[in-house]
Amino acid sequence: MFRTAILRTARAASRAAPRFQTPIARPAARSSLFQSKQITPAISFQSVRCYSAPTGLSKDEVEGRILDLLKNFDKVSDASKLSPSSHFSNDLGLDSLDTVEVVMAIEEEFSIEIPDKEADAIHSIDKAVSYILSQPDAH
Amino acid sequence: MASNACLRHEVIRIYKELLYLGREYPLGYDYFRPRLHKAFASQAGLQDEEQIRQGIKRAEFVKKGESSNTLVACV
């Protein structure tokens, strides 16, 4: 925008130059520059966006989403045993392969990738919650 | 012990890969998943390292068949 304004004034000035004497050409160029200064701020302010704000996942929200996900998981034998502190294999009756599937579902839910080592350590809902809360790029 | 943990991760990795591939299984993911689970669970008792490696090789073989869209009975 600013560049086109400069080009326009330059063109106007060069067009004006041969016709008039320099003292007259100058005010014309100055006035158009003044105009462009008035216009540009409104446009440049629009492009300012803040990405620095945290995503703001609260503990309750993460917990609720993981519980919902497990509720829909058909291998969970007893949905009444679902609580924020339940253990995958001891309380919910899931084997290690099911745990892998749960971790995969959690990865998809929060659009992150959990490395093998960390995934191995997730045995219970509260561990999964604390892992998600420790990840800044979880959604 | 270290190699055991390593093998464990390898098995989990191939299990995940097969699960991802299973989403495009012709008979549906709901058909595929319990079968894959059963196939892996039936080998859960393997203790011998060599046998586990054999199992992983078989899983790799199934994966290749799966990804080239050939119907391979996975059980």
CSV table of C-alpha atoms in Angstrom, one decimal, chain B residues 17-53:
chain,number,residue,atom,x,y,z
B,17,GLU,CA,0.7,-49.0,12.4
B,18,LEU,CA,-1.7,-51.8,11.7
B,19,LEU,CA,-4.4,-50.0,13.6
B,20,TYR,CA,-3.9,-46.9,11.4
B,21,LEU,CA,-3.9,-49.1,8.2
B,22,GLY,CA,-7.0,-51.0,9.5
B,23,ARG,CA,-9.1,-47.8,9.1
B,24,GLU,CA,-9.3,-48.5,5.4
B,25,TYR,CA,-10.0,-52.2,5.9
B,26,PRO,CA,-12.7,-53.2,3.4
B,27,LEU,CA,-14.9,-54.9,6.1
B,28,GLY,CA,-14.7,-51.9,8.3
B,29,TYR,CA,-12.6,-50.8,11.3
B,30,ASP,CA,-15.0,-52.4,13.8
B,31,TYR,CA,-14.4,-55.8,12.1
B,32,PHE,CA,-10.6,-55.3,11.9
B,33,ARG,CA,-9.9,-54.1,15.4
B,34,PRO,CA,-11.1,-57.0,17.6
B,35,ARG,CA,-9.4,-59.4,15.2
B,36,LEU,CA,-6.1,-57.6,15.3
B,37,HIS,CA,-6.4,-57.3,19.1
B,38,LYS,CA,-7.0,-61.1,19.3
B,39,ALA,CA,-4.1,-61.9,17.1
B,40,PHE,CA,-1.7,-59.9,19.2
B,41,ALA,CA,-3.2,-61.1,22.5
B,42,SER,CA,-2.8,-64.7,21.5
B,43,GLN,CA,0.9,-64.1,21.2
B,44,ALA,CA,1.2,-62.3,24.6
B,45,GLY,CA,2.7,-65.3,26.3
B,46,LEU,CA,5.8,-65.4,24.1
B,47,GLN,CA,8.9,-65.2,26.3
B,48,ASP,CA,11.6,-66.2,23.8
B,49,GLU,CA,13.2,-63.2,22.1
B,50,GLU,CA,13.6,-65.1,18.9
B,51,GLN,CA,9.9,-66.0,18.8
B,52,ILE,CA,8.9,-62.4,19.4
B,53,ARG,CA,11.1,-61.3,16.5
